[in-house]
Short mmCIF file of C-alpha atoms in Angstrom, two decimals:
data_model
loop_
_atom_site.label_atom_id
_atom_site.label_comp_id
_atom_site.label_asym_id
_atom_site.label_seq_id
_atom_site.Cartn_x
_atom_site.Cartn_y
_atom_site.Cartn_z
CA MET A 1 3.95 -42.88 -29.73
CA ASN A 2 4.76 -43.29 -26.08
CA THR A 3 5.77 -40.19 -24.02
CA ALA A 4 5.97 -41.74 -20.61
CA SER A 5 6.43 -39.41 -17.90
CA ASN A 6 9.27 -39.96 -15.14
CA SER A 7 7.24 -38.38 -12.17
CA GLY A 8 3.87 -37.05 -11.17
CA ASP A 9 5.43 -33.40 -11.52
CA ALA A 10 6.71 -34.12 -15.22
CA PHE A 11 3.45 -35.60 -15.84
CA THR A 12 1.30 -32.64 -14.39
CA HIS A 13 3.53 -30.34 -16.48
CA GLU A 14 2.73 -32.64 -19.71
CA ILE A 15 -0.98 -32.45 -19.63
CA LEU A 16 -1.18 -29.22 -18.64
CA GLU A 17 0.66 -27.77 -21.29
CA ILE A 18 -1.72 -30.04 -23.87
CA LEU A 19 -4.68 -29.08 -22.39
CA ALA A 20 -3.48 -24.89 -22.20
CA GLY A 21 -2.94 -25.36 -26.10
CA HIS A 22 -6.90 -25.65 -26.99
CA THR A 23 -8.91 -22.60 -26.57
CA ALA A 24 -11.85 -24.23 -24.43
CA LEU A 25 -11.84 -25.39 -21.03
CA PRO A 26 -12.01 -29.64 -20.92
CA TYR A 27 -14.84 -31.56 -19.85
CA LEU A 28 -15.17 -34.26 -17.72
CA PHE A 29 -17.19 -37.63 -18.77
CA VAL A 30 -17.02 -39.58 -15.55
CA GLY A 31 -18.33 -42.96 -15.29
CA SER A 32 -19.28 -45.47 -12.29
CA GLY A 33 -15.57 -46.25 -11.54
CA MET A 34 -15.18 -43.18 -9.79
CA SER A 35 -18.17 -43.71 -7.58
CA ARG A 36 -16.67 -47.12 -6.81
CA ARG A 37 -13.47 -45.51 -6.14
CA TYR A 38 -14.51 -43.00 -3.72
CA LEU A 39 -18.39 -43.79 -2.73
CA ASP A 40 -17.60 -47.51 -2.70
CA LEU A 41 -20.82 -47.98 -4.63
CA PRO A 42 -20.99 -50.93 -7.30
CA ASP A 43 -20.82 -50.59 -10.91
CA TRP A 44 -23.56 -51.64 -13.14
CA PRO A 45 -23.07 -55.47 -13.28
CA GLY A 46 -22.68 -55.32 -9.38
CA LEU A 47 -25.74 -53.24 -9.02
CA LEU A 48 -27.74 -55.71 -11.05
CA ARG A 49 -26.45 -58.61 -9.04
CA LEU A 50 -27.21 -57.26 -5.93
CA PHE A 51 -30.70 -56.50 -6.86
CA ALA A 52 -30.81 -60.23 -8.46
CA ALA A 53 -30.17 -61.45 -5.24
CA GLU A 54 -33.27 -59.42 -3.76
CA ALA A 55 -35.44 -60.92 -6.54
CA GLY A 56 -34.26 -64.37 -5.42
CA VAL A 57 -33.31 -65.38 -9.03
CA ASP A 58 -29.77 -66.49 -10.00
CA PHE A 59 -27.72 -64.02 -11.32
CA GLY A 60 -25.83 -66.30 -13.86
CA TYR A 61 -29.22 -67.40 -15.18
CA LEU A 62 -30.24 -63.80 -15.96
CA PHE A 63 -27.16 -63.28 -17.30
CA SER A 64 -26.99 -66.00 -20.04
CA SER A 65 -30.66 -65.55 -20.30
CA ALA A 66 -29.98 -61.90 -21.96
CA GLU A 67 -26.75 -63.29 -23.74
CA GLY A 68 -24.73 -60.68 -21.74
CA ASP A 69 -26.81 -57.81 -22.51
CA LEU A 70 -26.92 -55.83 -19.54
CA PRO A 71 -29.80 -53.58 -20.37
CA ILE A 72 -32.25 -57.08 -21.41
CA LEU A 73 -30.94 -58.40 -18.65
CA ALA A 74 -32.11 -55.23 -16.34
CA GLY A 75 -35.27 -55.73 -18.29
CA LYS A 76 -35.94 -59.14 -17.23
CA LEU A 77 -34.93 -58.72 -13.59
CA ALA A 78 -37.28 -55.50 -13.36
CA ALA A 79 -40.16 -57.76 -14.48
CA LEU A 80 -39.21 -60.41 -12.06
CA PHE A 81 -38.47 -57.67 -9.19
CA HIS A 82 -41.63 -56.25 -9.73
CA GLU A 83 -43.44 -59.16 -8.16
CA VAL A 84 -41.11 -59.60 -5.31
CA TRP A 85 -42.01 -55.57 -4.25
CA TRP A 86 -45.61 -55.79 -4.50
CA SER A 87 -45.63 -58.79 -2.09
CA ASP A 88 -42.70 -58.98 0.30
CA ALA A 89 -43.40 -57.66 3.62
CA LYS A 90 -39.41 -55.79 3.42
CA TYR A 91 -40.66 -53.15 1.16
CA ALA A 92 -44.07 -52.63 2.93
CA ASP A 93 -42.79 -48.77 4.01
CA SER A 94 -41.35 -48.55 0.34
CA ARG A 95 -44.85 -49.12 -0.97
CA VAL A 96 -46.45 -46.66 1.40
CA ALA A 97 -44.16 -44.14 0.42
CA ASN A 98 -43.79 -45.09 -3.59
CA SER A 99 -46.64 -47.16 -4.89
CA GLY A 100 -47.73 -43.84 -6.80
CA LYS A 101 -44.33 -43.91 -8.74
CA VAL A 102 -44.65 -47.37 -9.64
CA VAL A 103 -46.81 -47.09 -12.52
CA ASP A 104 -44.83 -49.99 -14.60
CA ARG A 105 -43.36 -53.26 -14.55
CA GLN A 106 -39.98 -51.24 -14.18
CA MET A 107 -40.62 -48.79 -11.62
CA ALA A 108 -40.58 -50.74 -8.67
CA LEU A 109 -36.64 -51.61 -9.79
CA LYS A 110 -36.07 -48.19 -10.25
CA VAL A 111 -37.26 -47.03 -7.17
CA GLU A 112 -35.20 -49.29 -5.14
CA ILE A 113 -32.10 -48.69 -6.89
CA ALA A 114 -32.87 -44.73 -6.27
CA ARG A 115 -32.92 -45.66 -2.62
CA TYR A 116 -30.05 -47.72 -2.24
CA ILE A 117 -27.92 -45.47 -4.29
CA THR A 118 -29.25 -42.43 -2.18
CA ALA A 119 -28.28 -44.24 1.23
CA LYS A 120 -24.78 -44.67 0.05
CA SER A 121 -24.39 -41.36 -1.75
CA GLU A 122 -22.70 -39.06 0.87
CA LEU A 123 -19.25 -38.20 0.63
CA GLY A 124 -18.70 -38.67 4.10
CA GLU A 125 -17.18 -40.73 7.23
CA GLY A 126 -17.42 -44.57 6.04
CA THR A 127 -16.59 -43.88 2.69
CA PRO A 128 -13.33 -44.19 0.99
CA GLY A 129 -13.00 -40.89 -0.70
CA VAL A 130 -12.76 -39.57 3.17
CA ASP A 131 -11.31 -42.39 5.19
CA ARG A 132 -8.44 -43.24 2.95
CA GLY A 133 -5.93 -40.34 3.24
CA HIS A 134 -4.50 -40.73 -0.77
CA LEU A 135 -8.06 -40.65 -1.95
CA ARG A 136 -9.00 -38.05 0.29
CA GLU A 137 -6.12 -35.80 -1.18
CA GLU A 138 -7.29 -36.89 -4.30
CA ILE A 139 -11.14 -35.40 -3.70
CA GLU A 140 -9.24 -32.20 -2.30
CA HIS A 141 -7.99 -31.75 -5.80
CA PHE A 142 -10.80 -32.74 -7.80
CA LYS A 143 -12.83 -30.08 -6.43
CA ARG A 144 -10.42 -27.28 -7.71
CA VAL A 145 -10.19 -28.38 -11.27
CA VAL A 146 -10.77 -26.04 -13.90
CA ILE A 147 -13.10 -27.32 -16.35
CA GLY A 148 -16.26 -26.46 -18.57
CA GLY A 149 -18.34 -29.08 -17.18
CA VAL A 150 -19.28 -32.66 -16.37
CA ILE A 151 -20.98 -35.23 -18.59
CA THR A 152 -22.01 -38.51 -16.42
CA THR A 153 -24.09 -41.63 -17.02
CA ASN A 154 -23.86 -42.09 -12.99
CA TYR A 155 -26.95 -41.80 -10.99
CA ASP A 156 -25.32 -40.98 -7.84
CA ARG A 157 -24.83 -37.67 -6.24
CA LEU A 158 -20.81 -37.76 -6.36
CA ILE A 159 -20.46 -34.84 -8.90
CA GLY A 160 -23.04 -32.67 -6.87
CA GLN A 161 -20.63 -32.69 -3.56
CA ILE A 162 -17.70 -32.13 -6.02
CA PHE A 163 -19.02 -29.41 -7.90
CA PRO A 164 -21.99 -27.88 -5.79
CA GLU A 165 -21.94 -24.72 -7.90
CA PHE A 166 -22.65 -26.46 -11.05
CA PRO A 167 -26.48 -26.73 -11.73
CA ALA A 168 -27.50 -30.28 -12.81
CA TYR A 169 -29.75 -31.19 -15.47
CA VAL A 170 -31.03 -34.79 -15.85
CA GLY A 171 -31.82 -36.27 -19.20
CA GLN A 172 -33.05 -34.01 -22.41
CA GLN A 173 -36.61 -33.06 -20.97
CA GLU A 174 -34.91 -30.86 -18.35
CA LEU A 175 -32.36 -29.42 -20.71
CA LEU A 176 -34.97 -28.41 -23.21
CA LEU A 177 -37.13 -26.64 -20.69
CA SER A 178 -34.48 -25.25 -18.50
CA ASP A 179 -31.96 -22.16 -19.13
CA ALA A 180 -29.00 -24.38 -19.50
CA GLN A 181 -25.85 -22.35 -20.96
CA PHE A 182 -23.36 -25.47 -21.30
CA VAL A 183 -20.72 -24.05 -19.15
CA ALA A 184 -20.26 -24.68 -15.61
CA GLU A 185 -23.36 -27.36 -15.66
CA THR A 186 -23.73 -31.00 -15.16
CA TYR A 187 -25.47 -32.98 -17.53
CA LYS A 188 -26.75 -36.58 -15.79
CA ILE A 189 -27.72 -38.22 -19.39
CA HIS A 190 -29.06 -41.57 -17.79
CA GLY A 191 -30.87 -40.01 -15.08
CA ALA A 192 -30.38 -39.26 -11.41
CA VAL A 193 -31.56 -40.89 -8.05
CA GLU A 194 -33.86 -37.68 -7.23
CA ASP A 195 -36.12 -38.78 -10.09
CA PRO A 196 -36.29 -42.56 -10.31
CA GLY A 197 -38.33 -42.51 -13.28
CA SER A 198 -35.15 -40.99 -14.85
CA LEU A 199 -33.01 -43.77 -14.84
CA VAL A 200 -31.79 -45.34 -17.72
CA LEU A 201 -31.70 -49.18 -16.91
CA THR A 202 -33.39 -51.37 -19.14
CA ASP A 203 -33.21 -52.43 -22.72
CA HIS A 204 -36.73 -50.16 -23.08
CA ASP A 205 -35.04 -47.16 -21.48
CA TYR A 206 -32.12 -47.55 -23.77
CA ALA A 207 -34.33 -47.68 -27.01
CA GLN A 208 -36.30 -44.95 -25.51
CA PHE A 209 -33.02 -42.92 -25.21
CA GLU A 210 -31.49 -43.59 -28.53
CA ARG A 211 -34.88 -42.80 -30.21
CA ARG A 212 -36.00 -39.42 -28.54
CA ASP A 213 -32.70 -37.73 -27.15
CA LYS A 214 -31.76 -35.77 -30.37
CA TYR A 215 -31.00 -32.66 -29.01
CA LEU A 216 -29.20 -34.06 -25.94
CA ALA A 217 -26.94 -36.06 -28.71
CA ALA A 218 -26.29 -33.01 -30.78
CA LYS A 219 -25.50 -31.23 -27.61
CA LEU A 220 -22.85 -33.78 -26.55
CA LEU A 221 -21.52 -33.85 -30.28
CA THR A 222 -20.92 -29.84 -30.05
CA ILE A 223 -19.02 -30.28 -26.92
CA PHE A 224 -16.87 -33.02 -28.11
CA ALA A 225 -16.30 -30.64 -31.15
CA GLU A 226 -15.31 -27.52 -28.95
CA HIS A 227 -13.67 -28.77 -25.75
CA PRO A 228 -11.08 -31.40 -24.83
CA VAL A 229 -12.80 -34.27 -23.16
CA LEU A 230 -11.64 -36.51 -20.59
CA PHE A 231 -13.14 -40.14 -19.75
CA LEU A 232 -12.83 -41.00 -16.01
CA GLY A 233 -14.06 -44.06 -14.56
CA TYR A 234 -14.90 -46.03 -17.89
CA SER A 235 -13.75 -48.82 -19.34
CA ILE A 236 -12.67 -48.12 -23.25
CA GLU A 237 -14.78 -51.10 -23.81
CA ASP A 238 -18.05 -49.40 -22.35
CA PRO A 239 -20.83 -49.41 -24.43
CA ASN A 240 -21.87 -46.15 -23.68
CA ILE A 241 -18.78 -44.80 -24.32
CA LEU A 242 -18.37 -46.85 -27.90
CA LYS A 243 -21.77 -45.63 -28.87
CA ILE A 244 -20.80 -41.80 -28.42
CA LEU A 245 -17.41 -42.29 -30.33
CA GLU A 246 -19.48 -44.32 -33.29
CA ASN A 247 -21.74 -41.12 -33.38
CA ILE A 248 -18.70 -38.66 -33.48
CA CYS A 249 -17.17 -40.85 -36.24
CA CYS A 250 -20.37 -40.25 -38.22
CA ALA A 251 -20.69 -37.02 -37.67
CA VAL A 252 -17.00 -35.45 -38.36
CA GLY A 253 -16.14 -37.71 -40.90
CA SER A 254 -12.80 -39.73 -41.64
CA GLU A 255 -10.92 -36.55 -42.65
CA ARG A 256 -11.34 -34.54 -39.12
CA ILE A 257 -11.55 -37.56 -36.89
CA SER A 258 -7.80 -37.70 -35.88
CA GLU A 259 -8.08 -33.89 -35.14
CA LEU A 260 -11.08 -34.45 -33.00
CA GLY A 261 -9.11 -37.55 -31.40
CA ASP A 262 -6.31 -34.86 -30.17
CA ARG A 263 -8.98 -33.39 -27.78
CA MET A 264 -10.42 -36.92 -26.43
CA PHE A 265 -8.16 -38.23 -23.06
CA TYR A 266 -9.25 -41.85 -21.65
CA VAL A 267 -8.02 -42.02 -18.46
CA GLU A 268 -7.29 -45.57 -17.17
CA TRP A 269 -6.37 -45.86 -13.53
CA ASP A 270 -3.89 -48.78 -12.93
CA GLU A 271 -2.37 -49.67 -9.69
CA ASN A 272 0.65 -51.28 -11.42
CA VAL A 273 1.37 -48.11 -13.03
CA ASP A 274 4.58 -46.79 -11.57
CA SER A 275 4.32 -43.50 -13.21
CA PRO A 276 1.66 -41.36 -14.71
CA SER A 277 2.12 -41.43 -18.96
CA ILE A 278 0.23 -40.31 -21.72
CA GLU A 279 0.05 -42.49 -25.04
CA THR A 280 -1.57 -42.42 -28.45
CA TYR A 281 -4.16 -45.05 -28.43
CA VAL A 282 -6.55 -46.28 -31.20
CA VAL A 283 -9.96 -47.34 -30.65
CA LYS A 284 -11.51 -49.69 -33.24
CA LEU A 285 -14.84 -49.18 -34.06
CA GLU A 286 -17.66 -50.17 -36.13
CA ASN A 287 -16.96 -47.63 -38.72
CA GLY A 288 -13.30 -47.16 -38.15
CA LEU A 289 -10.66 -46.03 -36.20
CA ILE A 290 -10.32 -43.07 -33.58
CA PRO A 291 -7.41 -42.14 -32.26
CA LEU A 292 -7.41 -40.90 -28.56
CA ARG A 293 -4.82 -39.89 -25.86
CA ARG A 294 -4.35 -42.51 -23.21
CA ILE A 295 -3.59 -41.69 -19.66
CA ARG A 296 -2.90 -44.46 -17.28
CA LEU A 297 -2.01 -43.54 -13.82
CA ASN A 298 -2.23 -45.14 -10.47
CA SER A 299 -3.25 -41.79 -8.64
CA PHE A 300 -5.57 -39.26 -9.80
CA SER A 301 -3.80 -36.44 -7.90
CA PRO A 302 -1.31 -35.45 -10.86
CA LEU A 303 -4.11 -35.06 -13.61
CA PHE A 304 -5.84 -33.13 -10.82
CA LEU A 305 -3.63 -31.04 -9.93
CA ALA A 306 -2.90 -30.16 -13.59
CA LEU A 307 -6.38 -29.65 -14.04
CA GLY A 308 -6.52 -27.16 -11.04
CA ARG A 309 -3.74 -24.83 -12.81
CA LEU A 310 -5.44 -23.98 -16.03
CA GLU A 311 -6.14 -20.47 -16.20
CA PRO A 312 -9.29 -19.50 -18.07
CA PRO A 313 -10.03 -15.75 -18.97
CA MET A 314 -12.32 -15.89 -16.09
CA PRO A 315 -14.15 -18.18 -13.37
CA ALA A 316 -16.44 -20.91 -15.55
CA GLN A 317 -19.38 -19.95 -13.17
CA VAL A 318 -18.74 -16.22 -14.14
CA ILE A 319 -19.02 -17.18 -18.00
CA ARG A 320 -22.21 -19.03 -17.02
CA MET A 321 -23.80 -16.22 -15.06
CA LEU A 322 -22.72 -13.44 -17.82
CA THR A 323 -24.19 -15.82 -20.80
CA LYS A 324 -27.69 -16.27 -18.74
CA HIS A 325 -27.85 -12.96 -18.22
CA VAL A 326 -27.46 -11.96 -21.79
CA TYR A 327 -29.78 -14.95 -23.07
CA ASP A 328 -32.38 -13.45 -20.55
CA ILE A 329 -31.96 -9.80 -21.74
CA VAL A 330 -32.34 -11.34 -25.36
CA ARG A 331 -35.20 -13.45 -24.70
CA ASP A 332 -37.22 -11.24 -22.54
CA PRO A 333 -39.98 -9.32 -24.78
CA ASN A 334 -41.01 -7.35 -21.98
CA VAL A 335 -37.44 -5.67 -21.02
CA THR A 336 -38.27 -2.11 -19.52
CA ARG A 337 -35.57 1.03 -19.42
CA GLN A 338 -33.00 0.20 -17.32
CA PRO A 339 -29.75 2.10 -16.36
CA VAL A 340 -26.53 1.04 -17.49
CA VAL A 341 -24.54 0.78 -14.49
CA ALA A 342 -20.51 -0.16 -15.38
CA VAL A 343 -18.65 -2.14 -12.62
CA PRO A 344 -16.13 -4.73 -12.26
CA ILE A 345 -17.99 -8.30 -12.48
CA ASN A 346 -16.85 -8.73 -8.84
CA SER A 347 -18.20 -5.28 -7.25
CA PRO A 348 -20.28 -5.74 -4.23
CA GLY A 349 -23.93 -6.00 -5.27
CA ALA A 350 -22.99 -6.56 -8.94
CA GLU A 351 -25.08 -10.04 -8.92
CA ASN A 352 -28.14 -7.75 -8.82
CA LEU A 353 -27.57 -6.44 -12.06
CA LYS A 354 -28.41 -7.32 -15.73
CA VAL A 355 -25.13 -7.35 -17.37
CA ILE A 356 -23.70 -5.63 -20.89
CA PHE A 357 -20.13 -6.81 -20.82
CA GLY A 358 -17.17 -6.67 -22.81
CA VAL A 359 -13.78 -8.78 -22.15
CA GLY A 360 -10.49 -6.94 -22.39
CA PRO A 361 -8.29 -4.71 -20.86
CA TYR A 362 -9.91 -1.13 -19.62
CA GLU A 363 -9.17 1.64 -17.55
CA TYR A 364 -11.48 3.10 -14.21
CA SER A 365 -12.50 6.33 -16.44
CA ASP A 366 -14.10 3.95 -19.03
CA ILE A 367 -16.19 2.47 -16.91
CA GLU A 368 -16.71 5.80 -15.11
CA GLY A 369 -17.63 7.67 -18.61
CA LEU A 370 -19.87 4.49 -19.26
CA SER A 371 -21.85 4.70 -16.07
CA ALA A 372 -22.60 8.26 -16.28
CA VAL A 373 -24.55 7.62 -19.39
CA GLY A 374 -26.59 4.88 -18.20
CA LEU A 375 -27.31 6.10 -14.95
CA ARG A 376 -29.27 8.96 -16.48
CA GLY A 377 -31.87 6.35 -17.40
CA ILE A 378 -32.73 5.92 -13.81
CA ASP A 379 -36.10 7.12 -12.23
CA ARG A 380 -37.91 7.84 -9.21
CA ARG A 381 -39.02 4.57 -8.69
CA ARG A 382 -35.93 2.97 -9.07
CA VAL A 383 -34.23 4.91 -6.31
CA VAL A 384 -37.11 3.96 -3.84
CA GLN A 385 -36.44 0.31 -4.87
CA ASP A 386 -32.94 0.73 -3.71
CA VAL A 387 -32.89 3.19 -0.63
CA LEU A 388 -35.55 0.51 0.68
CA GLY A 389 -33.42 -2.53 -0.48
CA ASP A 390 -35.69 -3.87 -2.72
CA LYS A 391 -33.23 -3.52 -5.84
CA PRO A 392 -29.96 -2.47 -4.76
CA LEU A 393 -28.00 -0.22 -6.99
CA SER A 394 -24.30 -0.49 -7.48
CA ALA A 395 -23.11 2.35 -8.50
CA ASP A 396 -20.89 5.40 -7.01
CA PRO A 397 -23.32 7.39 -4.63
CA ASN A 398 -21.49 10.74 -6.02
CA GLN A 399 -22.40 9.71 -9.74
CA LEU A 400 -25.71 9.13 -8.68
CA LEU A 401 -26.15 12.45 -7.18
CA SER A 402 -23.89 14.51 -10.38
CA GLU A 403 -25.35 12.47 -12.65
CA ALA A 404 -28.71 10.58 -12.10
CA PHE A 405 -30.44 12.76 -9.66
CA PRO A 406 -30.85 16.18 -11.72
CA GLU A 407 -32.81 13.90 -14.22
CA VAL A 408 -34.73 11.86 -11.54
CA LEU A 409 -35.90 15.24 -10.25
CA LYS A 410 -36.92 16.65 -13.37
CA ARG A 411 -38.88 13.92 -14.55
CA ALA A 412 -40.56 13.69 -10.86
CA SER A 413 -41.63 17.51 -11.45
CA PHE A 414 -39.30 18.12 -8.16
CA GLY A 415 -41.51 16.01 -5.67
CA TYR A 416 -40.27 14.08 -3.13
CA VAL A 417 -37.13 11.69 -4.16
CA PRO A 418 -35.13 10.14 -1.24
CA ILE A 419 -31.78 11.31 -1.38
CA PHE A 420 -29.93 11.17 2.17
CA LYS A 421 -28.71 7.69 1.60
CA TYR A 422 -26.48 8.69 -1.44
CA LEU A 423 -25.36 11.72 0.57
CA ALA A 424 -24.28 9.65 3.48
CA ARG A 425 -22.71 7.01 1.14
CA ALA A 426 -20.69 10.37 -0.17
CA LYS A 427 -19.67 11.20 3.32
CA ARG A 428 -20.98 14.90 2.67
CA ILE A 429 -23.05 14.75 5.75
CA ASN A 430 -20.86 16.06 8.47
CA ARG A 431 -21.43 15.49 12.35
CA SER A 432 -23.55 18.09 12.68
CA GLY A 433 -26.07 17.90 9.94
CA LYS A 434 -24.52 20.10 7.14
CA VAL A 435 -24.51 18.57 3.85
CA ASP A 436 -21.20 19.42 1.84
CA VAL A 437 -22.96 20.07 -2.09
CA LYS A 438 -19.53 21.19 -3.64
CA GLY A 439 -19.58 20.19 -7.27
CA LEU A 440 -23.27 19.48 -7.23
CA PRO A 441 -26.05 20.59 -9.09
CA VAL A 442 -28.35 23.29 -7.59
CA GLU A 443 -31.30 20.65 -7.59
CA ILE A 444 -29.63 18.65 -5.02
CA ALA A 445 -29.54 21.37 -2.30
CA ASN A 446 -33.18 22.18 -3.13
CA CYS A 447 -34.14 18.48 -2.75
CA ILE A 448 -32.18 18.54 0.70
CA ASP A 449 -34.30 21.42 1.75
CA LYS A 450 -37.44 20.22 0.25
CA ASN A 451 -36.80 16.64 2.12
CA ARG A 452 -35.93 18.58 5.60
CA THR A 453 -38.92 20.79 5.50
CA MET A 454 -41.29 18.15 4.61
CA LYS A 455 -45.16 19.68 4.94
CA ILE A 456 -47.99 17.92 6.16
CA GLN A 457 -51.31 19.57 6.32
CA GLU A 458 -52.71 20.85 9.15
CA SER A 459 -56.07 19.16 9.04
CA ALA A 460 -54.15 15.89 8.89
CA LYS A 461 -52.24 16.75 11.96
CA ARG A 462 -54.87 17.12 13.83
CA ARG A 463 -57.00 14.22 12.99
CA PHE A 464 -53.61 11.94 13.65
CA HIS A 465 -53.50 13.67 17.02
CA ARG A 466 -57.46 13.34 17.68
CA ASP A 467 -57.76 9.68 16.24
CA VAL A 468 -54.60 7.69 15.60
CA GLU A 469 -51.61 8.97 17.72
CA ASP A 470 -53.01 6.99 21.17
CA SER A 471 -54.30 3.89 19.63
CA LEU A 472 -52.05 2.98 16.39
CA GLY A 473 -48.16 3.21 17.55
CA THR A 474 -46.55 1.23 14.88
CA PRO A 475 -46.36 0.87 10.28
CA ALA A 476 -48.00 -2.72 10.34
CA GLY A 477 -50.51 -1.09 12.71
CA ILE A 478 -51.55 1.68 10.36
CA LEU A 479 -51.42 -0.73 7.21
CA ARG A 480 -53.92 -2.92 8.85
CA SER A 481 -56.53 0.22 9.55
CA ASP A 482 -59.29 1.05 7.91
CA LEU A 483 -58.13 4.48 7.47
CA SER A 484 -58.10 5.86 3.93
CA ASP A 485 -54.82 5.12 1.81
CA GLY A 486 -53.68 8.71 1.42
CA PHE A 487 -53.92 9.33 5.21
CA LYS A 488 -52.17 6.14 6.14
CA MET A 489 -49.22 7.60 4.19
CA GLU A 490 -49.54 11.01 6.17
CA CYS A 491 -49.57 8.75 9.56
CA LEU A 492 -46.29 7.23 8.42
CA VAL A 493 -44.42 10.60 8.71
CA LEU A 494 -46.18 11.61 11.80
CA LEU A 495 -45.94 8.49 13.93
CA ASP A 496 -43.11 9.00 16.94
CA PRO A 497 -40.08 7.08 15.65
CA SER A 498 -39.16 6.35 19.23
CA GLY A 499 -42.41 4.01 19.24
CA PHE A 500 -41.12 1.53 16.50
CA GLU A 501 -38.00 -0.11 14.59
CA LEU A 502 -37.14 1.70 11.24
CA ASP A 503 -36.93 -1.87 9.66
CA ASP A 504 -40.89 -2.01 10.70
CA LEU A 505 -41.28 1.37 8.71
CA ARG A 506 -39.30 0.36 5.84
CA ASP A 507 -41.39 -3.04 5.83
CA ALA A 508 -44.59 -1.46 5.46
CA LEU A 509 -43.13 0.54 2.42
CA LEU A 510 -42.10 -2.27 0.75
CA THR A 511 -45.56 -3.83 1.44
CA VAL A 512 -47.01 -0.98 -0.56
CA LEU A 513 -44.44 -0.67 -3.13
CA ARG A 514 -44.68 -5.02 -3.75
CA THR A 515 -48.45 -5.04 -3.52
CA ASP A 516 -50.42 -1.54 -4.62
CA ASP A 517 -49.27 -0.47 -8.06
CA SER A 518 -51.28 2.57 -7.49
CA LEU A 519 -50.91 3.89 -4.24
CA SER A 520 -47.21 3.24 -4.68
CA LYS A 521 -46.96 6.16 -7.39
CA SER A 522 -48.83 8.66 -4.78
CA THR A 523 -46.95 11.92 -3.59
CA GLY A 524 -47.74 10.40 -0.14
CA PHE A 525 -46.20 7.09 -0.62
CA TYR A 526 -42.62 8.92 -2.24
CA ARG A 527 -43.10 11.55 0.89
CA ALA A 528 -43.20 8.80 3.33
CA VAL A 529 -39.95 6.92 1.91
CA CYS A 530 -38.39 10.37 1.98
CA HIS A 531 -39.05 10.26 5.64
CA TYR A 532 -37.92 6.84 6.10
CA ASP A 533 -34.86 8.05 4.62
CA ARG A 534 -34.11 10.92 6.19
CA LEU A 535 -34.59 9.04 9.69
CA THR A 536 -32.16 6.21 8.92
CA PHE A 537 -29.03 8.57 6.80
CA ASP A 538 -29.47 12.03 7.50
CA VAL A 539 -27.47 13.15 10.64
CA GLU A 540 -29.31 15.88 11.64
CA LYS A 541 -32.40 13.88 11.81
CA SER A 542 -30.84 11.02 14.12
CA LYS A 543 -29.60 13.46 16.27
CA SER A 544 -33.09 15.64 16.86
#
């Protein structure tokens, strides 16, 4: 049934309505036609023809010798090009740079194909996607589409420039050895120019691809089963696409093939089409028929506009981040006790948190209640990490003071705990230095008094004035000295703060925190951190 649209706007509305009816975001399956369109790169036969000329062999001869089978042709060409690459002065510089990579008779061709494509992969001036107004408009719409991810057989860098925030995985090995979440990601299933050895080019490569990439094939089938998939830049006769469709037919069975076909869209560009249209299109395969929806258009802008108007429950990148957080928490066998800090996902500092998340409407009182429970798990070291900027906390300062600090002080046996950062953030210190402790536990006032009346032994003060004051004037100098560790911490408190920047003191304390597990647990270290905290955030100290 043909459902031709009368205008680009009508088509955009129609395809948006169809895609919005699916529960998952669409994937794009991107072929070489898109790279030809925007980067002016050759298609696969054109690429092989180019390098046949470089090897001094007639492409027609190779094509007929391979009986039209391009992977076989590429294998024959690779063997011929191998000899040229090792002998022709034209490739002397490349031999110097890449001879270590050329470990078989295929690699020389792959190295030069990767170099050629890399040089033409930049989407900038001189490329159709920038120089031609209507294509530049398509690119702008392309960058704003709302999708679940990208699958591509292309080697080039176009997709990385369209979706720079999508991590790219090359081949099966990277997927197996990575933390891929299968959302907001790019899968370069036939390799990438960054790794010439990954290119699937010759008959040998394709045989290995089909024999070894079982995991990748399974993941592709999962994507096809769960998401709408739009094929862009391919011919419907492309053997890569036909092979995938054959595998899908075998996997789902004839009784569900029409249901799956409703999710697949073959996008065909045709300059002679007056207006975009959607129609049913049946593809004949060796094992049966598979119905697709064919989209015919003379500009990709209406399609990209529709994809840009899809409304996911949250951005795909956020979904990926949440999935990764949960995955990391579950798989980590050494998870230590962490506070639950409940904040909206887009709160400042939220990217530094491990995440437990829920989906649905909420009130801020819900967040406050959950945070109150979780903040009681914070300990003194965690507070120090936040004050020094090593691992920021994303939590309301008043909640920290009322819910977390009583427990922190109790577990620290009421020793030194930095507190002025949170009093300042809560706007509880007035211009004269008076602290408003109304509504806070009594332990807070005691902590303030302890930190403002910091005690250093008289013997340490005398030694500092005698041996250190005139020779070591900076925190870094103190740490580099041969003084005892405990005395170093006392010297950090006794140094004249007018002789150094506060960032210097913070950096010295961070060095201890990150490199000396024993010293960073000492009373002297915590006292020095409280000294930094007071110098930085206490109005009374900054006035003195």
